[in-house]
Coordinates of C-alpha atoms in Angstrom, one line a residue:
Chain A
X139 CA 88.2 162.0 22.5
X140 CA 87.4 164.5 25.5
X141 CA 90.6 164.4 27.3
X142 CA 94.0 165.2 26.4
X143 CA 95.7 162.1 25.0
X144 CA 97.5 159.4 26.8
X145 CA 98.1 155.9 25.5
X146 CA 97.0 154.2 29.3
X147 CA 98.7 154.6 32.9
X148 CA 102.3 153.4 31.5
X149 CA 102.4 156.2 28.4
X150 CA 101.0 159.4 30.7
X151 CA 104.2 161.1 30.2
X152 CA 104.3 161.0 26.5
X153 CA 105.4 164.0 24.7
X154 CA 104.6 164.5 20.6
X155 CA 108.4 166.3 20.7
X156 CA 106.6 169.2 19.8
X157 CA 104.3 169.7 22.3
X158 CA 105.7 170.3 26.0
X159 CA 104.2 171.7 29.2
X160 CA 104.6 175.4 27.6
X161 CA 102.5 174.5 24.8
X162 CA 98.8 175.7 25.4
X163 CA 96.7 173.2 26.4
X164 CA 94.6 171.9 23.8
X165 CA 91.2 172.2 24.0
X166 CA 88.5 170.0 24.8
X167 CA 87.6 169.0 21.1
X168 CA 91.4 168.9 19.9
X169 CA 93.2 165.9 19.6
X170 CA 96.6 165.0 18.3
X171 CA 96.9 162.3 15.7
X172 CA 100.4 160.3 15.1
X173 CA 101.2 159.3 11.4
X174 CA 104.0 157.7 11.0
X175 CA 107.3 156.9 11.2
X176 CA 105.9 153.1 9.7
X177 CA 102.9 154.1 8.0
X178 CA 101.6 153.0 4.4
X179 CA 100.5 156.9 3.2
X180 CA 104.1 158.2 3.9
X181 CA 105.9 156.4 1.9
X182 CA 108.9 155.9 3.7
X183 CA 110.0 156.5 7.2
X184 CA 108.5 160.2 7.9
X185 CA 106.1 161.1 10.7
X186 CA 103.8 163.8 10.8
X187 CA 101.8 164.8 14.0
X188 CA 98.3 166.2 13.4
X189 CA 96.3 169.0 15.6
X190 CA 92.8 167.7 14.9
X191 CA 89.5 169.4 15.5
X192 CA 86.9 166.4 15.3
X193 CA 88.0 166.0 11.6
X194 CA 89.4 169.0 10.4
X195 CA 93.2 169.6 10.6
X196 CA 94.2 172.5 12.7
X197 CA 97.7 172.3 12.5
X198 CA 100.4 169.6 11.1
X199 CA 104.2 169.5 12.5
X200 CA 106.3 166.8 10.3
X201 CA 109.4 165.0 11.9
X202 CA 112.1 164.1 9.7
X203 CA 115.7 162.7 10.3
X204 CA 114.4 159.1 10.5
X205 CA 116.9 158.3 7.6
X206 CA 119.0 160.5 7.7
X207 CA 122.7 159.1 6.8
X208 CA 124.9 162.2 7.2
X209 CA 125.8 161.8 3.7
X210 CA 127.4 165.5 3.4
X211 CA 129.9 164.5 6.1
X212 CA 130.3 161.6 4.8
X213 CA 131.0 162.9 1.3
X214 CA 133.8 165.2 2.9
X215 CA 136.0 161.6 3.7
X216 CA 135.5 160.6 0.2
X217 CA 137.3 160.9 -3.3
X218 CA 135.0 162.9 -5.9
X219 CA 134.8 159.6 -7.8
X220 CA 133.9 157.2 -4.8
X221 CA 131.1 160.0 -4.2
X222 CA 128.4 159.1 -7.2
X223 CA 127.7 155.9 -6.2
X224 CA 125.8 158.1 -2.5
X225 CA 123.9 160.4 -5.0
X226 CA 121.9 157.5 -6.0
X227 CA 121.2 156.4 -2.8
X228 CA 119.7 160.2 -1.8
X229 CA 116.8 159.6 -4.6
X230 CA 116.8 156.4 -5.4
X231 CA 113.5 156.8 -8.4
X232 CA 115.9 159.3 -10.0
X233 CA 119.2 157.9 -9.4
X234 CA 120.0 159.4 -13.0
X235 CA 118.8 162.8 -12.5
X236 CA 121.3 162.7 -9.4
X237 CA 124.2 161.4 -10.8
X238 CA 123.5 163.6 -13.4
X239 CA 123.7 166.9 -11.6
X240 CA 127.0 165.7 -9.2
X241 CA 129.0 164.7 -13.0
X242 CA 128.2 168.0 -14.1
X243 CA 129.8 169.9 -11.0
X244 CA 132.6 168.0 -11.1
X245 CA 133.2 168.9 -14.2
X246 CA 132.4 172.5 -14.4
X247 CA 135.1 172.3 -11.5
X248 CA 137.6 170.8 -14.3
X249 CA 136.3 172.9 -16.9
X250 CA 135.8 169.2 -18.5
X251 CA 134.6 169.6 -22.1
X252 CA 132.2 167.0 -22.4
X253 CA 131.7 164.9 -26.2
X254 CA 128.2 165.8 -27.8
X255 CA 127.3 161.9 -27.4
X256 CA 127.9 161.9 -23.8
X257 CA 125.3 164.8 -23.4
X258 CA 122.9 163.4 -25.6
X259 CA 123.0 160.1 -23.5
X260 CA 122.7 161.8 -20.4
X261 CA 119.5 163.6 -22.0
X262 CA 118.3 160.0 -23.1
X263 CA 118.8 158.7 -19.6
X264 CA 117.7 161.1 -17.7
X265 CA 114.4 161.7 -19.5
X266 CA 113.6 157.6 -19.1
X267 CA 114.4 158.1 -15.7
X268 CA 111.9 160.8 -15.4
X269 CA 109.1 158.7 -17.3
X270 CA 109.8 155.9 -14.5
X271 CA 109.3 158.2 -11.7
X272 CA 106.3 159.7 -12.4
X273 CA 104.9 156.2 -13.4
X274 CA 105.8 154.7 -10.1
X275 CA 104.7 158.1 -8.5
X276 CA 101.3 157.4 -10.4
X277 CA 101.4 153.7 -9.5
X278 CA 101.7 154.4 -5.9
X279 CA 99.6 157.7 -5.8
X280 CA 96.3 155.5 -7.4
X281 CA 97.0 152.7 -4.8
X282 CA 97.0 155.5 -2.2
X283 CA 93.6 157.0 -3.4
X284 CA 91.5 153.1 -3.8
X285 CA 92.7 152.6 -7.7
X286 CA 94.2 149.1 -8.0
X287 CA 94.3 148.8 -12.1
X288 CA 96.2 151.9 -12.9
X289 CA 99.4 150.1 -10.9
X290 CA 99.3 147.6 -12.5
X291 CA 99.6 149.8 -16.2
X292 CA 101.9 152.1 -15.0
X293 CA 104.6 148.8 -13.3
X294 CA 104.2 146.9 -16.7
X295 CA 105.5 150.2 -18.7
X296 CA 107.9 150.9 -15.8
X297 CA 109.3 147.6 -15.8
X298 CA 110.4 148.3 -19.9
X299 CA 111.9 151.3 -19.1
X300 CA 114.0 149.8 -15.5
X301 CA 114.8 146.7 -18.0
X302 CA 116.3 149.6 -20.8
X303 CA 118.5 151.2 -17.7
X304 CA 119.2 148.1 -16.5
X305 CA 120.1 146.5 -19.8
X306 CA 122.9 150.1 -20.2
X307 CA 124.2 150.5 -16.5
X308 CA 123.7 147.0 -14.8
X309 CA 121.4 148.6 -12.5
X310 CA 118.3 148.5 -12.3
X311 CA 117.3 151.4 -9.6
X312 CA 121.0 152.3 -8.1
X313 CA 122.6 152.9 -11.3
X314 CA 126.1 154.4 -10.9
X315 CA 126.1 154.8 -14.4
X316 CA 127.4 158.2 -14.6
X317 CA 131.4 159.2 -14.8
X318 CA 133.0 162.1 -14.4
X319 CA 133.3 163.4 -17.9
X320 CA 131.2 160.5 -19.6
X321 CA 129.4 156.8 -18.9
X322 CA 131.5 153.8 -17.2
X323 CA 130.2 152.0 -20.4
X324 CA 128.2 152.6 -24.0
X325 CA 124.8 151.9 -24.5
X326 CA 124.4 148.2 -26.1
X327 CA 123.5 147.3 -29.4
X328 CA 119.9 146.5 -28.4
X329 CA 119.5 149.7 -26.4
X330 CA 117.9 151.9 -29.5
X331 CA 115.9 149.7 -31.5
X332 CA 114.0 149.1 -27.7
X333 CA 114.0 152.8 -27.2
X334 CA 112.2 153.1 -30.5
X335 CA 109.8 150.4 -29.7
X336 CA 109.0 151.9 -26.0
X337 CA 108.6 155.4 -27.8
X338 CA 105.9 153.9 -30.1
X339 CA 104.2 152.4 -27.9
X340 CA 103.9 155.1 -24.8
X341 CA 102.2 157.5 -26.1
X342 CA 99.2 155.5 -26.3
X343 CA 99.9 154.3 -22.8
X344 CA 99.5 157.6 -21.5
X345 CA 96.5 158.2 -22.4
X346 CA 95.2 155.3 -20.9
X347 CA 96.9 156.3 -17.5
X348 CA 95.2 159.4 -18.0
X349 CA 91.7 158.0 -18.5
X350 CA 92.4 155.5 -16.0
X351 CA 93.6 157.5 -13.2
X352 CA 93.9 161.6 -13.9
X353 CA 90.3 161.8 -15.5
X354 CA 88.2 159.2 -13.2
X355 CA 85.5 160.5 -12.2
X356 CA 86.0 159.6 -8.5
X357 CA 89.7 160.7 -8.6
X358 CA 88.6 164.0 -9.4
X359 CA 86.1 164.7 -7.1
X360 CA 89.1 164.1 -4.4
X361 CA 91.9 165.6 -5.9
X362 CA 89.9 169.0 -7.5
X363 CA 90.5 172.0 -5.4
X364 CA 91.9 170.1 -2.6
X365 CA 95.2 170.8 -1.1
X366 CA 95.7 174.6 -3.2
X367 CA 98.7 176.6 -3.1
X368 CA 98.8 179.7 -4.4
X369 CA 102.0 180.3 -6.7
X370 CA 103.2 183.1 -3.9
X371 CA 103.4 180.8 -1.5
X372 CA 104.9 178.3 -3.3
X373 CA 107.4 180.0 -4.6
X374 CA 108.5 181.3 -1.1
X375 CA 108.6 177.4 0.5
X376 CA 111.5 176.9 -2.9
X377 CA 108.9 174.5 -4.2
X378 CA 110.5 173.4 -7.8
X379 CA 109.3 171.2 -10.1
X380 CA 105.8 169.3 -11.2
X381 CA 104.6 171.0 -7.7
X382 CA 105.5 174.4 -8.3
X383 CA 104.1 174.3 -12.0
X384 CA 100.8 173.2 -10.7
X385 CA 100.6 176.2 -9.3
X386 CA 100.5 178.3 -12.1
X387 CA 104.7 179.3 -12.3
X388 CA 106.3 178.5 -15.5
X389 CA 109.9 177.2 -14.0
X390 CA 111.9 174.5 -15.4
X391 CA 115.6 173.9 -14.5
X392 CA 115.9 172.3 -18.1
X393 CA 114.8 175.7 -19.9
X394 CA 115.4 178.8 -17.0
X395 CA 119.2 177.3 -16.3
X396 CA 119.9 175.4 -19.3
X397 CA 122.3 172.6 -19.2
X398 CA 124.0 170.0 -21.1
X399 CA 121.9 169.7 -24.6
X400 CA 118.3 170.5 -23.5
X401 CA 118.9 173.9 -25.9
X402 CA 118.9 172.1 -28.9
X403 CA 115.0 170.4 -28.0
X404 CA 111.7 171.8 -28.6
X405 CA 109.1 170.9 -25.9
X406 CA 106.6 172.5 -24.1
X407 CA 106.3 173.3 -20.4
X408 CA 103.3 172.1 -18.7
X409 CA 101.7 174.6 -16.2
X410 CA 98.6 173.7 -14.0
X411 CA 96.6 176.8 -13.3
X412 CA 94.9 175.9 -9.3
X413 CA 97.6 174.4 -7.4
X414 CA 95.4 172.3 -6.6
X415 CA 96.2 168.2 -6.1
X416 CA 94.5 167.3 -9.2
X417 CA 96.8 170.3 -11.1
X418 CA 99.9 168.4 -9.7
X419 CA 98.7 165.1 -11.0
X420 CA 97.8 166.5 -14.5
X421 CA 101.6 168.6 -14.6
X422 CA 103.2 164.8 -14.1
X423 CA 100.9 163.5 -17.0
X424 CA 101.8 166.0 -19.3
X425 CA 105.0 165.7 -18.5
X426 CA 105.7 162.0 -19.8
X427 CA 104.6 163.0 -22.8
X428 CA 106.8 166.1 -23.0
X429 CA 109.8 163.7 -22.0
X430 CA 109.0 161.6 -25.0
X431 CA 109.0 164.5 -27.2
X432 CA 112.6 164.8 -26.0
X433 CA 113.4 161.6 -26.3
X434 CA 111.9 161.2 -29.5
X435 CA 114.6 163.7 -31.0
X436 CA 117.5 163.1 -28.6
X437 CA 116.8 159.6 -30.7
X438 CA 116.9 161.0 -33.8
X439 CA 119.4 163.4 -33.7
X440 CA 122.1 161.4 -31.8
X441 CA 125.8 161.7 -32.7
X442 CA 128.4 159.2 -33.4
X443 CA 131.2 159.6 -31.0
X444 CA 133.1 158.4 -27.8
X445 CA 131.0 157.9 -24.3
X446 CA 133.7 159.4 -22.4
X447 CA 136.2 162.1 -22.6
X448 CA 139.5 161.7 -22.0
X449 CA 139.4 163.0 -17.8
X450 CA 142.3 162.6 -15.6
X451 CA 142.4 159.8 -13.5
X452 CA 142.7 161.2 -10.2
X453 CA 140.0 163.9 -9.8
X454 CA 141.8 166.6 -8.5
X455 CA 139.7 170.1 -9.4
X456 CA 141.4 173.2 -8.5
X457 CA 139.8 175.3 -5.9
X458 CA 136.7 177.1 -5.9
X459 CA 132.9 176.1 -5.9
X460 CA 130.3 175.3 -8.3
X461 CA 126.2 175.1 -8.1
X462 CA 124.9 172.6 -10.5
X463 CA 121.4 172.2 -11.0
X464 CA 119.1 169.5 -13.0
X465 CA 115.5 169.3 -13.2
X466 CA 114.6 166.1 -11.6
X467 CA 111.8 164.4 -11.8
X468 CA 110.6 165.8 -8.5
X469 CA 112.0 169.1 -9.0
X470 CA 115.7 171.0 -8.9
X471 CA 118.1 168.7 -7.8
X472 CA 121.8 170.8 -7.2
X473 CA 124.6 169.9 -6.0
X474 CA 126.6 172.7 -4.4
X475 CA 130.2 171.9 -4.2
X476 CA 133.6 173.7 -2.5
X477 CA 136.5 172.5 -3.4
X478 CA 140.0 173.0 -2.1
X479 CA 142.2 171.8 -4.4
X480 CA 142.7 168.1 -2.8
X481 CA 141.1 164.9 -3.8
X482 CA 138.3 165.2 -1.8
X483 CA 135.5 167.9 -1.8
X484 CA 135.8 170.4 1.2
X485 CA 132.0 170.7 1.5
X486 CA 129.0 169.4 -0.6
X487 CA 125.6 170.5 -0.2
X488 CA 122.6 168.6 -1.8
X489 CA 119.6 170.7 -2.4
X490 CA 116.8 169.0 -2.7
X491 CA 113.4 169.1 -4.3
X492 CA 111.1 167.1 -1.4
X493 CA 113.3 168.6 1.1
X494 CA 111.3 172.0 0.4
X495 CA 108.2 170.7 -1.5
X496 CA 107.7 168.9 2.1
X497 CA 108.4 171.8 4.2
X498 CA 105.2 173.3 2.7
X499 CA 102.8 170.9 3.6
X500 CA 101.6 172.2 6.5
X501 CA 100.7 175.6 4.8
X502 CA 99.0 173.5 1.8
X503 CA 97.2 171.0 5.0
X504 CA 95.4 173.7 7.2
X505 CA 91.9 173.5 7.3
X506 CA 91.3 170.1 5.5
X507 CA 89.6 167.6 6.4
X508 CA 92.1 164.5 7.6
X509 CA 90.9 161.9 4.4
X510 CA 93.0 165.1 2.4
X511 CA 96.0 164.4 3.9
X512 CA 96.7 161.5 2.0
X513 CA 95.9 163.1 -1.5
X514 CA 98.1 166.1 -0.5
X515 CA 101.0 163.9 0.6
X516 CA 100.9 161.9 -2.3
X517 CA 101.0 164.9 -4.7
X518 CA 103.7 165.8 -3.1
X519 CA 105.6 163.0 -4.8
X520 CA 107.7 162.9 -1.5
X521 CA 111.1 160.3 -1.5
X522 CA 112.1 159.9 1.9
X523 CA 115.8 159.8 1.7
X524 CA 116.0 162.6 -0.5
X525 CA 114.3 164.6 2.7
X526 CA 116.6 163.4 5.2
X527 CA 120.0 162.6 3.2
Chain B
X505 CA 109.8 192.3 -16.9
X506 CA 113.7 192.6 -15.6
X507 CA 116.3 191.5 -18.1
X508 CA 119.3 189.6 -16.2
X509 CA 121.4 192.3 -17.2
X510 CA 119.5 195.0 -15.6
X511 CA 119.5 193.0 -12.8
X512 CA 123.7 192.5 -12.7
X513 CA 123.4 196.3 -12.8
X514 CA 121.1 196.9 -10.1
X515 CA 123.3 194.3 -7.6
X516 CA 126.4 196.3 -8.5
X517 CA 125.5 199.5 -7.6
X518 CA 124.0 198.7 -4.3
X519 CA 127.0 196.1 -3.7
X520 CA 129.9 198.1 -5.1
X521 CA 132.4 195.2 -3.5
X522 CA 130.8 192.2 -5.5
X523 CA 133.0 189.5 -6.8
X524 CA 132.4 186.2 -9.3
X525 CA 134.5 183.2 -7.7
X526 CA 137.0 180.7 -9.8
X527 CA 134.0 178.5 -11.7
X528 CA 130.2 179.4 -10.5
X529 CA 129.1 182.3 -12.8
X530 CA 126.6 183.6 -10.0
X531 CA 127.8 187.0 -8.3
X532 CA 128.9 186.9 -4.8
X533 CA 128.2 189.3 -2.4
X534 CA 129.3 189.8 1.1
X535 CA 127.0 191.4 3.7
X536 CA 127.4 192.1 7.7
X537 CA 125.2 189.6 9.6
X538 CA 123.0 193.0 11.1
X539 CA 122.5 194.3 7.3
X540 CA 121.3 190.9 6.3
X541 CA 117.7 190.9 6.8
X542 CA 117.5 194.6 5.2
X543 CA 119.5 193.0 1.8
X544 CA 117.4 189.8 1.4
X545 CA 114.0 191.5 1.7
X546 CA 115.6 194.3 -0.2
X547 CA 116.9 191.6 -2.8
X548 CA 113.5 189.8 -2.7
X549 CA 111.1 193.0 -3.5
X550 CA 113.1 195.3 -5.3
X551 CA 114.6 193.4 -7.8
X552 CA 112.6 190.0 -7.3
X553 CA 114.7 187.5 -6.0
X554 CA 111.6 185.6 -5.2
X555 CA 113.0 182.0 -4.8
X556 CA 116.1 180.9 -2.0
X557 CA 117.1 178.4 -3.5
X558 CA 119.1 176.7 -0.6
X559 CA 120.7 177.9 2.1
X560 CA 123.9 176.9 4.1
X561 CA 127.0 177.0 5.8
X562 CA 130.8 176.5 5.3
X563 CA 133.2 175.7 8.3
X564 CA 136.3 177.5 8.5
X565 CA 138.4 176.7 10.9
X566 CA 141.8 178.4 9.1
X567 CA 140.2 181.4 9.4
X568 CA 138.3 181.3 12.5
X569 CA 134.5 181.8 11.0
X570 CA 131.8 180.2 9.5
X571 CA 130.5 181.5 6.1
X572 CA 126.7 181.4 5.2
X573 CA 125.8 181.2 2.1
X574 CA 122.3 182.1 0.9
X575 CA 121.7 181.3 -2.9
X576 CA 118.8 183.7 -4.3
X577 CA 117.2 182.8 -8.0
X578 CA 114.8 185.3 -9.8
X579 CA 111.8 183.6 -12.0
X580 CA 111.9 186.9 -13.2
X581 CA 114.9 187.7 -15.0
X582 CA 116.3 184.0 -13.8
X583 CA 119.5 185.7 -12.6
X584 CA 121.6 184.1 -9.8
X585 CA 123.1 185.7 -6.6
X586 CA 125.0 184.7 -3.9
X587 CA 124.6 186.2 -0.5
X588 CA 127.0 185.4 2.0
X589 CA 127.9 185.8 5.6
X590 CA 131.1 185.5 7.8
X591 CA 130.3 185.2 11.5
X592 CA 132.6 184.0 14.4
X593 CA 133.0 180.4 15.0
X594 CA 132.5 181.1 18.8
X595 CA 129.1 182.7 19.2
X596 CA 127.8 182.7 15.8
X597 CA 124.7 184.3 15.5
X598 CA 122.3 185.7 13.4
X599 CA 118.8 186.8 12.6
X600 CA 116.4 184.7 10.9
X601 CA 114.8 185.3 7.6
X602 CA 112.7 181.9 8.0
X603 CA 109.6 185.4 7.2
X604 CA 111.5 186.9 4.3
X605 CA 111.7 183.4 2.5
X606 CA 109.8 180.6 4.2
X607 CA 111.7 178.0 3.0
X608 CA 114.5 179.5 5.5
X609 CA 113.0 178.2 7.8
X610 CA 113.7 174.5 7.5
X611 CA 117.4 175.4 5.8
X612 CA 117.9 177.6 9.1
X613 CA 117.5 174.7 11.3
X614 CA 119.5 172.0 9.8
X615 CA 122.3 174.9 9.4
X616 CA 121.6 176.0 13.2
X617 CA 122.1 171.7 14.3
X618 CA 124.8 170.8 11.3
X619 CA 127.2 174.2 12.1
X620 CA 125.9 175.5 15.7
X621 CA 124.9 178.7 14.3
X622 CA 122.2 180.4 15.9
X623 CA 119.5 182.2 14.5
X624 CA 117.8 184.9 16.4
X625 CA 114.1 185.0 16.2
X626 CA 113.6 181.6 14.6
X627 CA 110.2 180.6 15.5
X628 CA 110.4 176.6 15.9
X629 CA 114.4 176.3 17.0
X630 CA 114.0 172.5 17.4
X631 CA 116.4 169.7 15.8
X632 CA 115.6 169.2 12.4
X633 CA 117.3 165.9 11.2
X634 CA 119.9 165.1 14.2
X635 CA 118.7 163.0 17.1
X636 CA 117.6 165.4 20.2
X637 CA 120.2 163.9 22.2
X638 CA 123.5 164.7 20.3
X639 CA 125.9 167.0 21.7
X640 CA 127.9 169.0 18.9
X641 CA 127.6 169.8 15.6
X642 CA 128.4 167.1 12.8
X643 CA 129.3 169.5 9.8
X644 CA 131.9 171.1 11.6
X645 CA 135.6 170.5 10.4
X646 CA 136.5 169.8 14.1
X647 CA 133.6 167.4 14.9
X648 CA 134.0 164.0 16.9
X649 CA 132.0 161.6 18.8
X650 CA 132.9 158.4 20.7
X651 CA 131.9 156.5 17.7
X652 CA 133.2 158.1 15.3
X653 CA 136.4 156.2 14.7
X654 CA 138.9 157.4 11.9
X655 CA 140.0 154.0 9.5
X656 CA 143.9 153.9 9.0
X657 CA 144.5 155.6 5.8
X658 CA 145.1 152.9 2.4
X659 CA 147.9 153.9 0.6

């Protein structure tokens, strides 16, 4: 790789995008390197470009957009109601944790009291759907790094908990279970006794993943001090969730802006102390066991009640604007939404989590070697269309 | 430590004209678009608005500007504020902070593509999510494209 890259005669124009004739030359030992937009280790359509220096990386520039839907245009053509079926589709492993934090704008718009059984189920929900993302996250993260067996584990758990959701919304990834001021429907019959039967069982189940996968010998030599970002940094790139904790910063959405019941819980915050890769691994460990704490007394202290409340039929919030936050299970998921007084939003932003936990991967990437890349990006826990929107 | 009291206090003596709007507790205040780089890092160091939390931009074609809207959160004292911006729709401009928070940076280029705002000393002014090839800006109220076709409206 002496000269400066061309892909033969036909390709000598090429351009990276980034790189034009006013970038400086690179050097003799530099290369560029093309990852993506179809590539297994991205996990959806994203494309990085990669400065190399024989193997170290010198510099990384991501291109996103590949996905990219115009949702937030689109959402200003549509009624608040015909609008939560999109938020699932921006995160589909979380679909809950989105519908979640859209409902609760809407209704902060309304100044919609909501009944105690509605919260509780949103609780319920949302911490299953936070188990099931960090298992698949696990499942695909070990498949990534060489481990087979732990995907297998973490899918035949998954699988219990999509069934559960599945069995409540009709949906097993795309729920659109979420109303505005309640559920389209109760939970069945079976839904609890399950729920018991999953919580009983899990805890034992982590573990296993953890031995399996977090405290293998050979996972740990490539995740430990790899990939570190200092909680300064990480902080300033608006990195939220399991990726901020990692890094020593004791921030949850759930207890620093609480909402809906979350109060009323006693669970612990898991904090990593080297932002390293392995730290962000061992923070999404922790925290399935933390979400079945929760769910362990969202269980035993739920209410008898109604699953919705009584909200008008046409949505039609007076104006003003409202910033509604959830922890997701990839970090702060808001929903930042102006309203004018009509039937359909005047502007909605989405902020989200891998929007800026990706945005800091280059700053986490300098200076490793190029194997890293793949345990970095998979920490990340990145989800494509959540990036793009 | 900082309660969030202390920190209400703080913001309203420096921002004498602040405001809470209809719904979102968070208080709002309104800066000039050359103060803005001074009141973020000021906001940031002195009373440790360490996190932007988003940032972006609201069309207003009724009253000839777009607004920007910064939202700042403090792990410290995990109070909330709202900084916010009116610029001309015509030649809207204004400096980056993409150094003061680096998260900026990619919010400042999907604002600068989505609103056709500029920012002024951005250091990688490329297209962030829009194809390079696409003339106007998508989030403004006034938008349209050849393909863009509006469906008759169901009663």
């Amino acid at each position: 790789m002496k000269e400066n890259v061309t892909f033969g005669d036909r390709d000598k124009n090429v351009t990276f995008g980034d790189r034009d004739e006013t970038s400086p030359p690179a050097t003799s030992d530099e290369f560029l390197l093309n990852i993506g937009p179809q590539h297994p280790a991205t996990h959806g359509v994203l494309r990085v470009v990669v400065t190399m220096d024989g193997e170290v990386v010198k510099d990384i520039v991501p291109h996103i957009g590949y996905v990219h839907r115009g949702l937030e245009k689109l959402f200003e053509n549509r009624t608040y109601e015909q609008i939560i079926p999109f938020t699932d589709r921006t995160d589909y492993l979380s679909a809950i944790a989105n519908n979640f934090a859209y409902v609760m704008g809407v209704e902060r718009l309304l100044g919609l009291e909501v009944p105690e059984k509605v919260q509780y189920m949103r609780v319920l929900m949302a911490e299953l759907n936070r188990i099931a993302s960090h298992l698949l996250w696990l499942a695909a993260y070990g498949l990534d790094m060489g481990a087979f067996t732990p995907f297998l584990y973490a899918f035949r758990d998954r699988e219990e908990i999509v069934s559960m959701i599945e069995e409540a919304s009709g949906g097993r990834l795309t729920t659109n279970y979420f109303r505005v001021g309640g559920f389209v429907h109760d939970l069945p019959r079976e839904f609890f006794p399950r729920l018991r039967k999953f919580i009983s069982r899990f805890g034992k189940a982590v573990n296993e993943l953890d031995t399996l996968l977090v405290e293998n010998a050979i996972f740990v030599a490539r995740t430990r001090g790899v990939g570190v970002i200092g909680r300064g940094r990480a902080v300033s790139y608006g990195m939220t969730g399991p990726c901020l904790r990692a890094s020593n910063a004791s921030f949850d959405v759930r207890r620093d802006l609480p909402y809906s019941v979350y109060p009323l819980f006693d669970f612990e915050i898991p904090v990593g102390r080297n932002g390293d890769t392995w730290d962000r691994s061992w923070v999404r460990i922790e925290e399935m066991r933390q979400s079945l704490v929760i769910l362990r007394q969202a269980m035993e202290g739920f209410p008898e009640g109604d699953h919705k409340a009584r909200a008008p039929r046409n949505i039609e919030p007076p104006a003003g604007e409202v910033y509604s936050a959830v922890e997701g299970p990839r970090g702060e998921t808001g929903f930042y939404i102006v309203s004018d007084g009509t039937r359909k939003p005047y502007r909605v932003k989405m902020r989200k989590p891998s929007f800026s936990n990706f945005s800091a991967l280059p700053e986490i990437l300098r200076g490793l070697k190029i194997a890293d890349l793949v345990a970095v990006m998979g920490s990340l826990d990145l989800v494509v269309p959540e990036i793009d929107r | 430590m900082r309660s969030a009291e202390e920190t209400r206090e703080a913001l309203g003596k420096r921002f004498p004209a602040i405001e809470v709007r209809p719904v979102d507790p968070a208080p709002n205040v309104t800066v000039h678009a050359d103060a803005l780089r001074e009141n973020l890092a000021w906001l940031r160091d002195e009373l440790a608005f360490d996190f932007l939390v988003f940032m972006t931009a609201l069309d207003r074609p009724a009253d000839d500007a777009v607004e920007l809207v910064y939202r700042l959160f403090s792990h410290e004292s995990r109070a909330s504020v709202v900084v916010r911006v009116r610029l001309p729709r015509d030649g809207a401009r204004v400096p980056t902070v993409s150094d003061i928070f680096r998260t900026a940076e990619w919010h400042e280029r999907e604002t600068a593509e989505m609103f056709g705002v500029e920012f002024a000393g951005h250091p990688d002014p490329r297209k962030l999510l829009l194809p390079d090839d696409l003339d106007g800006h998508p989030l403004r109220k006034d938008f349209s494209h050849p393909n863009l076709v509006r469906l008759p409206e169901v009663p």
